[in-house]
mmCIF file of C-alpha atoms and ligand atoms in Angstrom:
data_model
loop_
_atom_site.group_PDB
_atom_site.id
_atom_site.type_symbol
_atom_site.label_atom_id
_atom_site.label_comp_id
_atom_site.label_asym_id
_atom_site.label_seq_id
_atom_site.Cartn_x
_atom_site.Cartn_y
_atom_site.Cartn_z
ATOM 1 C CA MET A 1 338.613 56.496 -174.985
ATOM 2 C CA ALA A 2 337.672 57.520 -171.436
ATOM 3 C CA ILE A 3 334.076 58.126 -172.640
ATOM 4 C CA ARG A 4 333.928 54.653 -174.209
ATOM 5 C CA VAL A 5 335.162 53.008 -170.981
ATOM 6 C CA THR A 6 332.622 54.991 -168.917
ATOM 7 C CA PHE A 7 329.829 53.953 -171.344
ATOM 8 C CA LEU A 8 330.867 50.284 -171.060
ATOM 9 C CA LEU A 9 330.915 50.487 -167.252
ATOM 10 C CA VAL A 10 327.445 52.092 -167.191
ATOM 11 C CA MET A 11 326.056 49.362 -169.495
ATOM 12 C CA LEU A 12 327.608 46.643 -167.299
ATOM 13 C CA VAL A 13 325.853 48.103 -164.253
ATOM 14 C CA VAL A 14 322.476 48.675 -165.957
ATOM 15 C CA LEU A 15 322.055 45.577 -168.160
ATOM 16 C CA PRO A 16 321.631 42.947 -165.428
ATOM 17 C CA PHE A 17 318.413 44.682 -164.218
ATOM 18 C CA PRO A 18 315.378 43.479 -166.190
ATOM 19 C CA SER A 19 313.001 46.227 -167.277
ATOM 20 C CA HIS A 20 309.268 45.661 -166.738
ATOM 21 C CA SER A 21 306.920 46.984 -169.394
ATOM 22 C CA ALA A 22 303.837 46.557 -167.201
ATOM 23 C CA ASP A 23 302.968 45.664 -163.617
ATOM 24 C CA PRO A 24 305.613 43.644 -161.741
ATOM 25 C CA ASP A 25 305.192 39.882 -161.443
ATOM 26 C CA PRO A 26 303.169 38.668 -158.419
ATOM 27 C CA LEU A 27 305.082 37.210 -155.492
ATOM 28 C CA GLN A 28 302.344 34.760 -154.433
ATOM 29 C CA ASP A 29 299.361 32.894 -155.959
ATOM 30 C CA PHE A 30 297.065 35.815 -155.261
ATOM 31 C CA CYS A 31 296.696 38.872 -153.099
ATOM 32 C CA VAL A 32 293.030 39.814 -152.912
ATOM 33 C CA GLY A 33 293.196 43.544 -152.283
ATOM 34 C CA ILE A 34 291.834 45.253 -149.193
ATOM 35 C CA LEU A 35 290.945 48.541 -150.844
ATOM 36 C CA ASN A 36 290.192 50.509 -147.684
ATOM 37 C CA ASP A 37 293.341 49.598 -145.740
ATOM 38 C CA THR A 38 295.397 52.774 -145.649
ATOM 39 C CA SER A 39 297.687 51.592 -142.852
ATOM 40 C CA ALA A 40 300.487 50.799 -145.270
ATOM 41 C CA SER A 41 301.621 52.449 -148.491
ATOM 42 C CA ILE A 42 302.725 49.764 -150.943
ATOM 43 C CA ASN A 43 302.795 49.198 -154.696
ATOM 44 C CA GLY A 44 299.278 47.754 -154.938
ATOM 45 C CA PHE A 45 296.833 47.046 -152.110
ATOM 46 C CA PRO A 46 297.504 44.988 -148.948
ATOM 47 C CA CYS A 47 296.414 41.335 -149.238
ATOM 48 C CA LYS A 48 293.353 39.923 -147.512
ATOM 49 C CA PRO A 49 294.484 37.154 -145.105
ATOM 50 C CA THR A 50 294.278 33.829 -147.001
ATOM 51 C CA SER A 51 291.991 32.411 -144.286
ATOM 52 C CA GLN A 52 289.377 35.055 -145.204
ATOM 53 C CA VAL A 53 289.614 34.568 -148.996
ATOM 54 C CA THR A 54 286.580 32.920 -150.624
ATOM 55 C CA SER A 55 285.809 31.813 -154.184
ATOM 56 C CA ASP A 56 283.725 34.946 -154.630
ATOM 57 C CA ASP A 57 286.941 36.993 -154.495
ATOM 58 C CA PHE A 58 287.895 35.590 -157.922
ATOM 59 C CA PHE A 59 284.669 36.260 -159.850
ATOM 60 C CA PHE A 60 283.204 39.561 -161.006
ATOM 61 C CA ASP A 61 279.918 40.209 -162.771
ATOM 62 C CA GLY A 62 280.426 43.950 -163.172
ATOM 63 C CA LEU A 63 280.809 43.747 -166.962
ATOM 64 C CA THR A 64 277.552 41.873 -167.599
ATOM 65 C CA LYS A 65 275.342 44.959 -167.847
ATOM 66 C CA GLU A 66 275.179 47.454 -170.678
ATOM 67 C CA GLY A 67 276.529 50.858 -169.591
ATOM 68 C CA ASN A 68 274.387 54.009 -169.780
ATOM 69 C CA THR A 69 275.437 55.934 -172.909
ATOM 70 C CA ASP A 70 273.167 58.907 -172.241
ATOM 71 C CA ASN A 71 275.961 61.508 -171.990
ATOM 72 C CA VAL A 72 277.691 64.039 -174.253
ATOM 73 C CA PHE A 73 280.005 61.445 -175.752
ATOM 74 C CA GLY A 74 277.402 58.695 -176.151
ATOM 75 C CA PHE A 75 279.578 56.049 -174.564
ATOM 76 C CA THR A 76 280.355 54.443 -171.201
ATOM 77 C CA ALA A 77 283.407 52.473 -170.076
ATOM 78 C CA THR A 78 282.541 50.041 -167.288
ATOM 79 C CA VAL A 79 285.778 49.137 -165.560
ATOM 80 C CA GLY A 80 286.920 45.759 -164.304
ATOM 81 C CA ASN A 81 290.134 46.962 -162.667
ATOM 82 C CA VAL A 82 291.476 46.295 -159.165
ATOM 83 C CA LEU A 83 289.265 49.018 -157.690
ATOM 84 C CA ALA A 84 286.127 47.219 -158.898
ATOM 85 C CA PHE A 85 287.479 43.662 -158.674
ATOM 86 C CA PRO A 86 290.045 43.419 -155.820
ATOM 87 C CA GLY A 87 290.893 39.818 -156.813
ATOM 88 C CA LEU A 88 292.993 41.354 -159.617
ATOM 89 C CA ASN A 89 295.330 43.001 -157.094
ATOM 90 C CA THR A 90 299.007 42.473 -158.101
ATOM 91 C CA LEU A 91 298.097 40.142 -161.008
ATOM 92 C CA GLY A 92 298.948 42.694 -163.677
ATOM 93 C CA LEU A 93 295.780 42.653 -165.768
ATOM 94 C CA SER A 94 292.278 44.057 -166.000
ATOM 95 C CA MET A 95 289.382 44.480 -168.440
ATOM 96 C CA ASN A 96 286.747 47.028 -169.445
ATOM 97 C CA ARG A 97 283.426 46.846 -171.206
ATOM 98 C CA VAL A 98 282.789 49.854 -173.446
ATOM 99 C CA ASP A 99 279.253 50.543 -174.727
ATOM 100 C CA PHE A 100 278.432 53.015 -177.496
ATOM 101 C CA ALA A 101 275.207 54.606 -178.685
ATOM 102 C CA PRO A 102 275.049 55.059 -182.476
ATOM 103 C CA GLY A 103 277.611 57.814 -183.226
ATOM 104 C CA GLY A 104 279.059 57.475 -179.690
ATOM 105 C CA LEU A 105 282.723 58.286 -179.106
ATOM 106 C CA ASN A 106 285.220 57.048 -176.526
ATOM 107 C CA PRO A 107 287.188 60.308 -176.706
ATOM 108 C CA PRO A 108 290.961 60.491 -177.208
ATOM 109 C CA HIS A 109 292.620 59.177 -174.052
ATOM 110 C CA SER A 110 295.667 57.215 -172.912
ATOM 111 C CA HIS A 111 296.596 54.646 -170.257
ATOM 112 C CA PRO A 112 299.942 55.542 -168.654
ATOM 113 C CA ARG A 113 300.482 52.096 -167.137
ATOM 114 C CA ALA A 114 299.235 49.619 -169.749
ATOM 115 C CA THR A 115 299.037 48.385 -173.290
ATOM 116 C CA GLU A 116 295.407 47.829 -174.293
ATOM 117 C CA THR A 117 293.907 45.188 -176.528
ATOM 118 C CA GLY A 118 290.262 44.803 -177.414
ATOM 119 C CA VAL A 119 287.738 42.807 -179.394
ATOM 120 C CA VAL A 120 284.548 44.157 -180.932
ATOM 121 C CA ILE A 121 281.555 42.231 -179.521
ATOM 122 C CA LYS A 122 278.755 44.225 -181.127
ATOM 123 C CA GLY A 123 278.474 46.768 -183.960
ATOM 124 C CA LYS A 124 281.036 48.608 -186.025
ATOM 125 C CA LEU A 125 283.799 50.741 -184.494
ATOM 126 C CA TYR A 126 286.323 53.136 -185.997
ATOM 127 C CA VAL A 127 289.359 52.426 -183.778
ATOM 128 C CA GLY A 128 292.586 54.407 -183.845
ATOM 129 C CA PHE A 129 295.735 55.377 -181.982
ATOM 130 C CA LEU A 130 298.462 57.955 -182.541
ATOM 131 C CA THR A 131 302.171 57.379 -182.389
ATOM 132 C CA THR A 132 304.528 59.789 -180.651
ATOM 133 C CA ASN A 133 305.336 61.043 -184.176
ATOM 134 C CA ASN A 134 301.648 61.953 -184.697
ATOM 135 C CA VAL A 135 300.971 59.128 -187.148
ATOM 136 C CA LEU A 136 297.383 57.868 -186.984
ATOM 137 C CA HIS A 137 296.823 54.107 -187.246
ATOM 138 C CA ALA A 138 293.078 53.526 -187.604
ATOM 139 C CA LYS A 139 290.598 51.072 -189.045
ATOM 140 C CA VAL A 140 286.892 50.255 -189.007
ATOM 141 C CA LEU A 141 286.399 46.969 -187.119
ATOM 142 C CA THR A 142 283.376 44.675 -186.961
ATOM 143 C CA VAL A 143 282.368 41.845 -184.611
ATOM 144 C CA GLY A 144 285.204 39.518 -183.610
ATOM 145 C CA GLU A 145 287.976 41.790 -184.852
ATOM 146 C CA MET A 146 290.731 42.837 -182.436
ATOM 147 C CA PHE A 147 292.946 45.858 -181.945
ATOM 148 C CA VAL A 148 295.956 46.787 -179.861
ATOM 149 C CA VAL A 149 297.042 50.144 -178.486
ATOM 150 C CA PRO A 150 300.664 50.284 -177.353
ATOM 151 C CA ARG A 151 301.180 51.496 -173.797
ATOM 152 C CA GLY A 152 300.595 55.168 -173.132
ATOM 153 C CA LEU A 153 299.545 56.144 -176.676
ATOM 154 C CA VAL A 154 296.501 58.346 -177.307
ATOM 155 C CA HIS A 155 293.588 56.383 -178.806
ATOM 156 C CA PHE A 156 289.820 56.466 -179.389
ATOM 157 C CA GLN A 157 286.902 54.400 -180.696
ATOM 158 C CA MET A 158 283.822 55.721 -182.473
ATOM 159 C CA ASN A 159 280.623 53.858 -183.267
ATOM 160 C CA VAL A 160 280.256 54.264 -187.034
ATOM 161 C CA GLY A 161 277.390 51.759 -187.360
ATOM 162 C CA LYS A 162 273.649 52.376 -187.240
ATOM 163 C CA GLU A 163 273.128 50.211 -184.130
ATOM 164 C CA LYS A 164 274.654 50.170 -180.638
ATOM 165 C CA ALA A 165 278.234 48.902 -180.389
ATOM 166 C CA MET A 166 280.289 47.250 -177.652
ATOM 167 C CA THR A 167 283.912 46.233 -177.176
ATOM 168 C CA ILE A 168 285.660 44.330 -174.388
ATOM 169 C CA THR A 169 289.150 45.637 -173.692
ATOM 170 C CA ALA A 170 292.011 44.147 -171.680
ATOM 171 C CA PHE A 171 295.096 45.707 -170.098
ATOM 172 C CA ASN A 172 298.409 44.457 -168.769
ATOM 173 C CA SER A 173 297.962 46.348 -165.509
ATOM 174 C CA HIS A 174 295.553 45.890 -162.613
ATOM 175 C CA LEU A 175 295.052 49.681 -162.689
ATOM 176 C CA PRO A 176 295.980 51.101 -166.129
ATOM 177 C CA GLY A 177 295.042 54.720 -165.302
ATOM 178 C CA THR A 178 293.169 56.827 -167.855
ATOM 179 C CA VAL A 179 294.018 60.322 -169.048
ATOM 180 C CA VAL A 180 290.993 61.586 -171.009
ATOM 181 C CA LEU A 181 292.323 64.501 -173.056
ATOM 182 C CA PRO A 182 289.189 66.724 -173.210
ATOM 183 C CA THR A 183 288.483 66.469 -169.492
ATOM 184 C CA THR A 184 292.147 66.546 -168.421
ATOM 185 C CA LEU A 185 292.711 69.760 -170.364
ATOM 186 C CA PHE A 186 289.376 71.502 -169.925
ATOM 187 C CA ALA A 187 287.860 70.184 -166.697
ATOM 188 C CA SER A 188 290.821 69.863 -164.326
ATOM 189 C CA MET A 189 290.515 71.108 -160.750
ATOM 190 C CA PRO A 190 291.920 73.660 -160.317
ATOM 191 C CA PRO A 191 291.505 74.624 -163.999
ATOM 192 C CA ILE A 192 294.470 75.136 -166.314
ATOM 193 C CA PRO A 193 294.775 78.941 -166.728
ATOM 194 C CA ASN A 194 293.268 80.234 -169.993
ATOM 195 C CA ASN A 195 296.550 81.836 -171.117
ATOM 196 C CA VAL A 196 298.148 78.361 -171.132
ATOM 197 C CA LEU A 197 295.326 76.918 -173.232
ATOM 198 C CA THR A 198 294.948 79.894 -175.636
ATOM 199 C CA LYS A 199 298.680 79.679 -176.377
ATOM 200 C CA ALA A 200 298.645 75.875 -176.672
ATOM 201 C CA PHE A 201 295.701 75.804 -179.073
ATOM 202 C CA GLN A 202 296.293 79.210 -180.731
ATOM 203 C CA VAL A 203 292.708 80.363 -180.180
ATOM 204 C CA GLU A 204 290.907 83.227 -178.379
ATOM 205 C CA ALA A 205 290.000 82.915 -174.682
ATOM 206 C CA SER A 206 286.305 82.785 -175.651
ATOM 207 C CA VAL A 207 286.902 79.458 -177.435
ATOM 208 C CA ILE A 208 288.554 78.032 -174.320
ATOM 209 C CA ASP A 209 285.709 79.367 -172.126
ATOM 210 C CA ASP A 210 283.165 77.710 -174.428
ATOM 211 C CA ILE A 211 284.923 74.339 -174.219
ATOM 212 C CA LYS A 212 285.390 74.612 -170.428
ATOM 213 C CA ALA A 213 281.689 75.445 -170.060
ATOM 214 C CA LYS A 214 280.761 72.248 -171.944
ATOM 215 C CA PHE A 215 282.652 70.196 -169.345
ATOM 216 C CA GLY A 216 281.189 72.137 -166.431
ATOM 217 C CA SER A 217 284.266 74.007 -165.171
HETATM 218 C C1 GLV B 1 289.065 51.648 -174.424
HETATM 219 O O1 GLV B 1 289.818 52.400 -175.031
HETATM 220 C C2 GLV B 1 289.203 51.413 -173.021
HETATM 221 O O2 GLV B 1 290.025 52.118 -172.413
HETATM 222 O O3 GLV B 1 288.533 50.507 -172.479
HETATM 223 MN MN1 MN B 2 291.585 52.922 -173.738
#
């Protein structure tokens, strides 16, 4: 009985507070970020004074150019987040352009602060994400088809066509954050000790050294 009353009291205290699944709502029309102002530590960047805001603050051409895919993965994500486009500051959204060479892979990664959606603009992509129960949801998508990756889940895209491919992705955060599994695990600074990784992956240290060497650490 006492437990039930305590539970009810806890629910009464907690329920009135709304939970936010992404960035908080803005408190003004806009807050063009001043990225290099470190005088205050706030949730987002300080706002440029309205008198100094110009139309240019609300336009961004950073996603117009094809990214260079000449790297081990054969892909490049060009980001349109608050760091590249300060006009997005506090507005709770951002976009990427992801280019793929034939066979290119956007390796397994996750975004701790955002759900991602995307549309294939060019080519054919094998797109997938994994649930927290290790279930893979994946499909080959062609031009115009969309996908969604629930917040924080590990996902990837691979170009399975013969030509280049490209997708535009969108996020419900001005700075979704990206944890790229291969580089997080094998190229961190300082490195994760080998005995952690040999135990985690059940392989010899030489295998871990080989993978670390590929990522330059
Ligand atoms: C694709 O997964 C992206 O993060 O843009
Ligand atoms: Mn992603």
